[in-house]
JSON list of C-alpha atoms in Angstrom, two decimals:
[
{"chain": "A", "resi": 1, "resn": "MET", "atom": "CA", "xyz": [146.37, 43.11, 35.23]},
{"chain": "A", "resi": 2, "resn": "ARG", "atom": "CA", "xyz": [142.69, 42.38, 35.81]},
{"chain": "A", "resi": 3, "resn": "ASN", "atom": "CA", "xyz": [143.34, 41.10, 39.37]},
{"chain": "A", "resi": 4, "resn": "LEU", "atom": "CA", "xyz": [145.38, 44.20, 40.14]},
{"chain": "A", "resi": 5, "resn": "ALA", "atom": "CA", "xyz": [142.46, 46.44, 39.03]},
{"chain": "A", "resi": 6, "resn": "LYS", "atom": "CA", "xyz": [140.05, 44.45, 41.23]},
{"chain": "A", "resi": 7, "resn": "LYS", "atom": "CA", "xyz": [142.42, 44.79, 44.17]},
{"chain": "A", "resi": 8, "resn": "TYR", "atom": "CA", "xyz": [142.63, 48.59, 43.80]},
{"chain": "A", "resi": 9, "resn": "PHE", "atom": "CA", "xyz": [138.88, 48.83, 43.29]},
{"chain": "A", "resi": 10, "resn": "ARG", "atom": "CA", "xyz": [138.23, 46.89, 46.52]},
{"chain": "A", "resi": 11, "resn": "LEU", "atom": "CA", "xyz": [140.79, 48.97, 48.38]},
{"chain": "A", "resi": 12, "resn": "GLY", "atom": "CA", "xyz": [139.16, 52.17, 47.11]},
{"chain": "A", "resi": 13, "resn": "MET", "atom": "CA", "xyz": [135.69, 50.95, 48.07]},
{"chain": "A", "resi": 14, "resn": "ALA", "atom": "CA", "xyz": [136.89, 50.04, 51.55]},
{"chain": "A", "resi": 15, "resn": "ALA", "atom": "CA", "xyz": [138.36, 53.53, 51.95]},
{"chain": "A", "resi": 16, "resn": "VAL", "atom": "CA", "xyz": [135.12, 55.18, 50.82]},
{"chain": "A", "resi": 17, "resn": "VAL", "atom": "CA", "xyz": [133.03, 53.06, 53.19]},
{"chain": "A", "resi": 18, "resn": "GLY", "atom": "CA", "xyz": [135.44, 53.72, 56.07]},
{"chain": "A", "resi": 19, "resn": "ILE", "atom": "CA", "xyz": [135.44, 57.47, 55.51]},
{"chain": "A", "resi": 20, "resn": "GLY", "atom": "CA", "xyz": [131.65, 57.42, 55.20]},
{"chain": "A", "resi": 21, "resn": "ILE", "atom": "CA", "xyz": [131.22, 55.56, 58.49]},
{"chain": "A", "resi": 22, "resn": "PHE", "atom": "CA", "xyz": [133.66, 57.85, 60.27]},
{"chain": "A", "resi": 23, "resn": "THR", "atom": "CA", "xyz": [131.96, 60.98, 58.92]},
{"chain": "A", "resi": 24, "resn": "PHE", "atom": "CA", "xyz": [128.44, 59.75, 59.65]},
{"chain": "A", "resi": 25, "resn": "SER", "atom": "CA", "xyz": [129.30, 58.64, 63.19]},
{"chain": "A", "resi": 26, "resn": "SER", "atom": "CA", "xyz": [130.73, 62.05, 64.08]},
{"chain": "A", "resi": 27, "resn": "PHE", "atom": "CA", "xyz": [127.33, 63.72, 63.60]},
{"chain": "A", "resi": 28, "resn": "THR", "atom": "CA", "xyz": [124.83, 63.92, 66.42]},
{"chain": "A", "resi": 29, "resn": "PHE", "atom": "CA", "xyz": [121.14, 64.28, 65.82]},
{"chain": "A", "resi": 30, "resn": "ALA", "atom": "CA", "xyz": [118.52, 66.10, 67.83]},
{"chain": "A", "resi": 31, "resn": "ARG", "atom": "CA", "xyz": [115.97, 63.78, 69.34]},
{"chain": "A", "resi": 32, "resn": "ASN", "atom": "CA", "xyz": [112.94, 64.28, 71.51]},
{"chain": "A", "resi": 33, "resn": "ASN", "atom": "CA", "xyz": [114.39, 62.82, 74.73]},
{"chain": "A", "resi": 34, "resn": "ASP", "atom": "CA", "xyz": [112.97, 62.75, 78.23]},
{"chain": "A", "resi": 35, "resn": "VAL", "atom": "CA", "xyz": [115.85, 63.78, 80.50]},
{"chain": "A", "resi": 36, "resn": "ASN", "atom": "CA", "xyz": [114.93, 63.60, 84.17]},
{"chain": "A", "resi": 37, "resn": "PHE", "atom": "CA", "xyz": [115.39, 66.57, 86.46]},
{"chain": "A", "resi": 38, "resn": "HIS", "atom": "CA", "xyz": [114.98, 66.70, 90.22]},
{"chain": "A", "resi": 39, "resn": "PHE", "atom": "CA", "xyz": [115.98, 69.64, 92.36]},
{"chain": "A", "resi": 40, "resn": "THR", "atom": "CA", "xyz": [114.83, 72.06, 95.03]},
{"chain": "A", "resi": 41, "resn": "LEU", "atom": "CA", "xyz": [113.16, 75.34, 94.21]},
{"chain": "A", "resi": 42, "resn": "LYS", "atom": "CA", "xyz": [114.85, 77.81, 96.51]},
{"chain": "A", "resi": 43, "resn": "PRO", "atom": "CA", "xyz": [113.06, 80.51, 98.51]},
{"chain": "A", "resi": 44, "resn": "LYS", "atom": "CA", "xyz": [112.69, 84.15, 97.46]},
{"chain": "A", "resi": 45, "resn": "TYR", "atom": "CA", "xyz": [112.93, 83.57, 93.68]},
{"chain": "A", "resi": 46, "resn": "LYS", "atom": "CA", "xyz": [116.47, 82.16, 93.85]},
{"chain": "A", "resi": 47, "resn": "ASN", "atom": "CA", "xyz": [117.35, 80.12, 90.77]},
{"chain": "A", "resi": 48, "resn": "SER", "atom": "CA", "xyz": [117.84, 76.37, 90.56]},
{"chain": "A", "resi": 49, "resn": "TYR", "atom": "CA", "xyz": [119.40, 74.52, 87.62]},
{"chain": "A", "resi": 50, "resn": "SER", "atom": "CA", "xyz": [119.60, 71.09, 86.06]},
{"chain": "A", "resi": 51, "resn": "THR", "atom": "CA", "xyz": [122.79, 69.62, 84.67]},
{"chain": "A", "resi": 52, "resn": "GLU", "atom": "CA", "xyz": [123.96, 70.95, 81.28]},
{"chain": "A", "resi": 53, "resn": "ARG", "atom": "CA", "xyz": [123.21, 69.32, 77.95]},
{"chain": "A", "resi": 54, "resn": "TYR", "atom": "CA", "xyz": [124.56, 70.17, 74.50]},
{"chain": "A", "resi": 55, "resn": "ARG", "atom": "CA", "xyz": [122.05, 71.87, 72.20]},
{"chain": "A", "resi": 56, "resn": "GLU", "atom": "CA", "xyz": [123.29, 70.69, 68.81]},
{"chain": "A", "resi": 57, "resn": "THR", "atom": "CA", "xyz": [120.81, 72.56, 66.65]},
{"chain": "A", "resi": 58, "resn": "SER", "atom": "CA", "xyz": [121.54, 75.72, 64.70]},
{"chain": "A", "resi": 59, "resn": "ASN", "atom": "CA", "xyz": [117.81, 76.35, 64.21]},
{"chain": "A", "resi": 60, "resn": "PRO", "atom": "CA", "xyz": [116.20, 78.40, 67.02]},
{"chain": "A", "resi": 61, "resn": "LYS", "atom": "CA", "xyz": [112.81, 77.03, 65.98]},
{"chain": "A", "resi": 62, "resn": "ASN", "atom": "CA", "xyz": [113.96, 73.62, 67.23]},
{"chain": "A", "resi": 63, "resn": "LYS", "atom": "CA", "xyz": [112.02, 73.73, 70.47]},
{"chain": "A", "resi": 64, "resn": "TRP", "atom": "CA", "xyz": [113.07, 72.70, 73.94]},
{"chain": "A", "resi": 65, "resn": "LYS", "atom": "CA", "xyz": [110.68, 70.94, 76.28]},
{"chain": "A", "resi": 66, "resn": "VAL", "atom": "CA", "xyz": [109.77, 70.78, 79.96]},
{"chain": "A", "resi": 67, "resn": "ASN", "atom": "CA", "xyz": [107.25, 68.65, 81.85]},
{"chain": "A", "resi": 68, "resn": "LEU", "atom": "CA", "xyz": [106.69, 69.31, 85.55]},
{"chain": "A", "resi": 69, "resn": "THR", "atom": "CA", "xyz": [105.44, 65.96, 86.87]},
{"chain": "A", "resi": 70, "resn": "TYR", "atom": "CA", "xyz": [105.91, 66.51, 90.62]},
{"chain": "A", "resi": 71, "resn": "SER", "atom": "CA", "xyz": [105.99, 69.40, 93.08]},
{"chain": "A", "resi": 72, "resn": "SER", "atom": "CA", "xyz": [106.10, 69.05, 96.86]},
{"chain": "A", "resi": 73, "resn": "GLU", "atom": "CA", "xyz": [104.22, 72.36, 96.95]},
{"chain": "A", "resi": 74, "resn": "GLY", "atom": "CA", "xyz": [101.17, 70.41, 95.80]},
{"chain": "A", "resi": 75, "resn": "LYS", "atom": "CA", "xyz": [99.18, 69.16, 92.84]},
{"chain": "A", "resi": 76, "resn": "GLY", "atom": "CA", "xyz": [98.55, 71.75, 90.12]},
{"chain": "A", "resi": 77, "resn": "THR", "atom": "CA", "xyz": [101.08, 74.25, 91.47]},
{"chain": "A", "resi": 78, "resn": "ILE", "atom": "CA", "xyz": [103.26, 76.31, 89.12]},
{"chain": "A", "resi": 79, "resn": "ALA", "atom": "CA", "xyz": [106.99, 76.71, 88.61]},
{"chain": "A", "resi": 80, "resn": "THR", "atom": "CA", "xyz": [108.79, 79.07, 86.23]},
{"chain": "A", "resi": 81, "resn": "PHE", "atom": "CA", "xyz": [111.28, 77.62, 83.70]},
{"chain": "A", "resi": 82, "resn": "TRP", "atom": "CA", "xyz": [113.76, 78.86, 81.09]},
{"chain": "A", "resi": 83, "resn": "LEU", "atom": "CA", "xyz": [116.94, 77.77, 79.30]},
{"chain": "A", "resi": 84, "resn": "ASP", "atom": "CA", "xyz": [120.20, 79.05, 80.76]},
{"chain": "A", "resi": 85, "resn": "LYS", "atom": "CA", "xyz": [123.71, 79.21, 79.34]},
{"chain": "A", "resi": 86, "resn": "SER", "atom": "CA", "xyz": [126.48, 80.02, 81.82]},
{"chain": "A", "resi": 87, "resn": "GLY", "atom": "CA", "xyz": [124.27, 82.26, 83.94]},
{"chain": "A", "resi": 88, "resn": "THR", "atom": "CA", "xyz": [122.56, 83.98, 80.98]},
{"chain": "A", "resi": 89, "resn": "ARG", "atom": "CA", "xyz": [118.95, 83.30, 80.05]},
{"chain": "A", "resi": 90, "resn": "VAL", "atom": "CA", "xyz": [118.72, 81.99, 76.46]},
{"chain": "A", "resi": 91, "resn": "SER", "atom": "CA", "xyz": [114.93, 81.65, 76.21]},
{"chain": "A", "resi": 92, "resn": "ASN", "atom": "CA", "xyz": [111.87, 83.43, 77.46]},
{"chain": "A", "resi": 93, "resn": "ILE", "atom": "CA", "xyz": [110.54, 82.40, 80.86]},
{"chain": "A", "resi": 94, "resn": "TYR", "atom": "CA", "xyz": [107.46, 80.20, 81.12]},
{"chain": "A", "resi": 95, "resn": "ASP", "atom": "CA", "xyz": [105.13, 79.23, 83.94]},
{"chain": "A", "resi": 96, "resn": "VAL", "atom": "CA", "xyz": [104.33, 75.52, 83.86]},
{"chain": "A", "resi": 97, "resn": "LYS", "atom": "CA", "xyz": [101.58, 73.90, 85.90]},
{"chain": "A", "resi": 98, "resn": "GLN", "atom": "CA", "xyz": [102.39, 70.61, 87.60]},
{"chain": "A", "resi": 99, "resn": "GLY", "atom": "CA", "xyz": [100.62, 67.72, 85.88]},
{"chain": "A", "resi": 100, "resn": "SER", "atom": "CA", "xyz": [99.79, 69.67, 82.70]},
{"chain": "A", "resi": 101, "resn": "GLY", "atom": "CA", "xyz": [102.03, 67.60, 80.39]},
{"chain": "A", "resi": 102, "resn": "ALA", "atom": "CA", "xyz": [104.97, 68.49, 78.17]},
{"chain": "A", "resi": 103, "resn": "HIS", "atom": "CA", "xyz": [105.35, 72.08, 77.01]},
{"chain": "A", "resi": 104, "resn": "TYR", "atom": "CA", "xyz": [107.47, 73.04, 73.96]},
{"chain": "A", "resi": 105, "resn": "TYR", "atom": "CA", "xyz": [109.16, 76.42, 73.59]},
{"chain": "A", "resi": 106, "resn": "THR", "atom": "CA", "xyz": [111.57, 78.18, 71.24]},
{"chain": "A", "resi": 107, "resn": "ALA", "atom": "CA", "xyz": [115.02, 79.32, 72.38]},
{"chain": "A", "resi": 108, "resn": "TYR", "atom": "CA", "xyz": [117.13, 82.32, 71.46]},
{"chain": "A", "resi": 109, "resn": "ASN", "atom": "CA", "xyz": [119.81, 82.01, 68.77]},
{"chain": "A", "resi": 110, "resn": "THR", "atom": "CA", "xyz": [122.41, 82.23, 71.54]},
{"chain": "A", "resi": 111, "resn": "ALA", "atom": "CA", "xyz": [121.28, 78.80, 72.79]},
{"chain": "A", "resi": 112, "resn": "ASN", "atom": "CA", "xyz": [122.34, 77.10, 69.55]},
{"chain": "A", "resi": 113, "resn": "LYS", "atom": "CA", "xyz": [125.45, 74.90, 69.35]},
{"chain": "A", "resi": 114, "resn": "SER", "atom": "CA", "xyz": [126.17, 75.28, 73.07]},
{"chain": "A", "resi": 115, "resn": "TYR", "atom": "CA", "xyz": [125.71, 73.73, 76.48]},
{"chain": "A", "resi": 116, "resn": "VAL", "atom": "CA", "xyz": [122.49, 74.82, 78.16]},
{"chain": "A", "resi": 117, "resn": "ARG", "atom": "CA", "xyz": [120.66, 73.87, 81.31]},
{"chain": "A", "resi": 118, "resn": "LEU", "atom": "CA", "xyz": [117.12, 74.09, 82.58]},
{"chain": "A", "resi": 119, "resn": "GLY", "atom": "CA", "xyz": [116.60, 77.00, 84.97]},
{"chain": "A", "resi": 120, "resn": "ALA", "atom": "CA", "xyz": [113.72, 77.13, 87.43]},
{"chain": "A", "resi": 121, "resn": "GLU", "atom": "CA", "xyz": [112.28, 79.17, 90.26]},
{"chain": "A", "resi": 122, "resn": "ASN", "atom": "CA", "xyz": [109.09, 79.33, 92.26]},
{"chain": "A", "resi": 123, "resn": "ASN", "atom": "CA", "xyz": [106.47, 81.39, 90.43]},
{"chain": "A", "resi": 124, "resn": "ASN", "atom": "CA", "xyz": [105.65, 83.38, 93.58]},
{"chain": "A", "resi": 125, "resn": "TYR", "atom": "CA", "xyz": [107.59, 84.92, 96.43]},
{"chain": "A", "resi": 126, "resn": "SER", "atom": "CA", "xyz": [107.94, 82.36, 99.22]},
{"chain": "A", "resi": 127, "resn": "THR", "atom": "CA", "xyz": [110.35, 81.68, 102.05]},
{"chain": "A", "resi": 128, "resn": "ASN", "atom": "CA", "xyz": [109.86, 77.92, 101.63]},
{"chain": "A", "resi": 129, "resn": "ASN", "atom": "CA", "xyz": [111.83, 75.34, 99.62]},
{"chain": "A", "resi": 130, "resn": "TYR", "atom": "CA", "xyz": [109.97, 72.99, 97.28]},
{"chain": "A", "resi": 131, "resn": "THR", "atom": "CA", "xyz": [111.17, 69.85, 95.58]},
{"chain": "A", "resi": 132, "resn": "ILE", "atom": "CA", "xyz": [110.23, 69.49, 91.93]},
{"chain": "A", "resi": 133, "resn": "ALA", "atom": "CA", "xyz": [110.78, 66.74, 89.39]},
{"chain": "A", "resi": 134, "resn": "GLY", "atom": "CA", "xyz": [109.94, 65.96, 85.80]},
{"chain": "A", "resi": 135, "resn": "TYR", "atom": "CA", "xyz": [111.71, 65.79, 82.51]},
{"chain": "A", "resi": 136, "resn": "TRP", "atom": "CA", "xyz": [113.07, 68.17, 79.91]},
{"chain": "A", "resi": 137, "resn": "ASP", "atom": "CA", "xyz": [115.00, 68.19, 76.65]},
{"chain": "A", "resi": 138, "resn": "GLU", "atom": "CA", "xyz": [117.27, 70.90, 75.26]},
{"chain": "A", "resi": 139, "resn": "GLU", "atom": "CA", "xyz": [116.08, 70.22, 71.68]},
{"chain": "A", "resi": 140, "resn": "THR", "atom": "CA", "xyz": [113.29, 68.08, 70.30]},
{"chain": "A", "resi": 141, "resn": "ASP", "atom": "CA", "xyz": [113.51, 67.92, 66.48]}
]
Protein backbone atom coordinates (compact mmCIF):
# COMPACT_ATOMS: atom_id res chain seq x y z
CA MET A 1 0.00 0.00 0.00
CA ARG A 2 2.86 2.35 0.84
CA ASN A 3 4.52 1.79 -2.58
CA LEU A 4 1.23 2.46 -4.33
CA ALA A 5 0.89 5.82 -2.49
CA LYS A 6 4.46 6.77 -3.48
CA LYS A 7 3.71 5.86 -7.09
CA TYR A 8 0.59 8.08 -7.19
CA PHE A 9 2.44 10.88 -5.41
CA ARG A 10 5.25 10.79 -8.00
CA LEU A 11 2.75 10.64 -10.84
CA GLY A 12 0.89 13.64 -9.41
CA MET A 13 4.12 15.61 -8.95
CA ALA A 14 5.16 14.86 -12.52
CA ALA A 15 1.79 16.12 -13.76
CA VAL A 16 2.07 19.33 -11.72
CA VAL A 17 5.60 19.99 -12.98
CA GLY A 18 4.58 19.25 -16.58
CA ILE A 19 1.57 21.55 -16.42
CA GLY A 20 3.71 24.24 -14.79
CA ILE A 21 6.36 24.04 -17.51
CA PHE A 22 3.74 24.11 -20.26
CA THR A 23 1.95 27.09 -18.71
CA PHE A 24 5.15 29.04 -18.03
CA SER A 25 6.56 28.43 -21.51
CA SER A 26 3.40 29.77 -23.19
CA PHE A 27 3.97 33.24 -21.71
CA THR A 28 6.12 35.80 -23.46
CA PHE A 29 7.80 38.62 -21.64
CA ALA A 30 8.55 42.14 -22.76
CA ARG A 31 12.24 42.83 -23.03
CA ASN A 32 14.27 45.83 -24.04
CA ASN A 33 15.50 44.51 -27.39
CA ASP A 34 17.44 46.24 -30.14
CA VAL A 35 15.66 45.26 -33.37
CA ASN A 36 17.44 46.60 -36.44
CA PHE A 37 15.61 48.66 -39.03
CA HIS A 38 16.89 49.83 -42.39
CA PHE A 39 14.72 51.44 -45.03
CA THR A 40 14.37 54.41 -47.34
CA LEU A 41 12.60 57.59 -46.33
CA LYS A 42 10.45 58.42 -49.31
CA PRO A 43 10.04 61.90 -50.80
CA LYS A 44 7.18 64.29 -50.06
CA TYR A 45 6.34 62.95 -46.57
CA LYS A 46 5.41 59.47 -47.83
CA ASN A 47 5.51 56.87 -45.08
CA SER A 48 8.01 54.04 -44.69
CA TYR A 49 7.62 51.09 -42.31
CA SER A 50 9.64 48.40 -40.59
CA THR A 51 8.48 44.82 -40.28
CA GLU A 52 5.78 44.11 -37.68
CA ARG A 53 6.44 42.90 -34.15
CA TYR A 54 3.97 41.73 -31.50
CA ARG A 55 3.45 44.19 -28.64
CA GLU A 56 2.60 41.81 -25.82
CA THR A 57 1.97 44.38 -23.11
CA SER A 58 -1.43 45.48 -21.87
CA ASN A 59 0.10 48.52 -20.16
CA PRO A 60 0.33 51.61 -22.41
CA LYS A 61 3.03 53.00 -20.10
CA ASN A 62 5.31 50.22 -21.34
CA LYS A 63 7.34 52.39 -23.67
CA TRP A 64 8.55 51.68 -27.18
CA LYS A 65 11.97 52.79 -28.33
CA VAL A 66 13.72 54.13 -31.41
CA ASN A 67 17.37 55.00 -32.07
CA LEU A 68 18.32 56.62 -35.38
CA THR A 69 21.97 55.66 -35.83
CA TYR A 70 22.41 56.45 -39.54
CA SER A 71 20.91 58.78 -42.15
CA SER A 72 22.25 59.26 -45.66
CA GLU A 73 20.87 62.80 -45.42
CA GLY A 74 23.77 63.54 -43.07
CA LYS A 75 24.97 63.57 -39.49
CA GLY A 76 22.56 65.13 -37.00
CA THR A 77 19.60 65.17 -39.39
CA ILE A 78 16.07 64.40 -38.18
CA ALA A 79 13.45 61.82 -39.07
CA THR A 80 9.91 61.52 -37.73
CA PHE A 81 8.80 58.23 -36.11
CA TRP A 82 5.64 56.65 -34.68
CA LEU A 83 4.08 53.24 -34.03
CA ASP A 84 1.66 51.98 -36.67
CA LYS A 85 -0.92 49.21 -36.61
CA SER A 86 -2.39 48.22 -39.97
CA GLY A 87 -2.17 51.73 -41.38
CA THR A 88 -3.37 53.47 -38.20
CA ARG A 89 -1.04 55.49 -35.99
CA VAL A 90 -1.01 54.06 -32.44
CA SER A 91 1.38 56.57 -30.83
CA ASN A 92 2.19 60.23 -31.09
CA ILE A 93 4.75 61.26 -33.68
CA TYR A 94 8.28 62.15 -32.61
CA ASP A 95 11.21 63.83 -34.32
CA VAL A 96 14.46 62.00 -33.59
CA LYS A 97 17.90 63.41 -34.36
CA GLN A 98 20.44 61.05 -35.90
CA GLY A 99 23.13 60.12 -33.38
CA SER A 100 21.18 61.32 -30.32
CA GLY A 101 20.75 57.86 -28.77
CA ALA A 102 17.71 55.81 -27.83
CA HIS A 103 14.41 57.60 -27.24
CA TYR A 104 11.55 56.02 -25.24
CA TYR A 105 7.89 56.88 -25.84
CA THR A 106 4.45 55.76 -24.67
CA ALA A 107 1.94 54.20 -27.07
CA TYR A 108 -1.83 54.39 -27.26
CA ASN A 109 -3.97 51.66 -25.67
CA THR A 110 -4.80 50.47 -29.19
CA ALA A 111 -1.18 49.35 -29.61
CA ASN A 112 -1.48 46.80 -26.80
CA LYS A 113 -1.68 43.06 -27.50
CA SER A 114 -1.26 43.55 -31.25
CA TYR A 115 1.20 43.60 -34.11
CA VAL A 116 2.76 47.02 -34.63
CA ARG A 117 5.49 48.41 -36.83
CA LEU A 118 7.75 51.42 -36.78
CA GLY A 119 6.57 54.18 -39.11
CA ALA A 120 8.88 56.90 -40.39
CA GLU A 121 9.02 59.87 -42.72
CA ASN A 122 11.35 62.74 -43.47
CA ASN A 123 10.76 65.61 -41.04
CA ASN A 124 10.67 68.16 -43.88
CA TYR A 125 9.25 68.32 -47.37
CA SER A 126 11.82 67.00 -49.83
CA THR A 127 11.79 65.39 -53.25
CA ASN A 128 14.80 63.22 -52.31
CA ASN A 129 15.00 59.69 -50.89
CA TYR A 130 17.15 59.05 -47.81
CA THR A 131 18.33 55.79 -46.35
CA ILE A 132 18.05 55.48 -42.58
CA ALA A 133 19.04 52.76 -40.14
CA GLY A 134 19.04 52.12 -36.43
CA TYR A 135 17.15 50.02 -33.97
CA TRP A 136 13.78 50.01 -32.28
CA ASP A 137 11.66 47.93 -29.93
CA GLU A 138 7.87 47.72 -29.71
CA GLU A 139 8.01 47.40 -25.89
CA THR A 140 10.82 47.78 -23.40
CA ASP A 141 9.66 46.71 -19.92
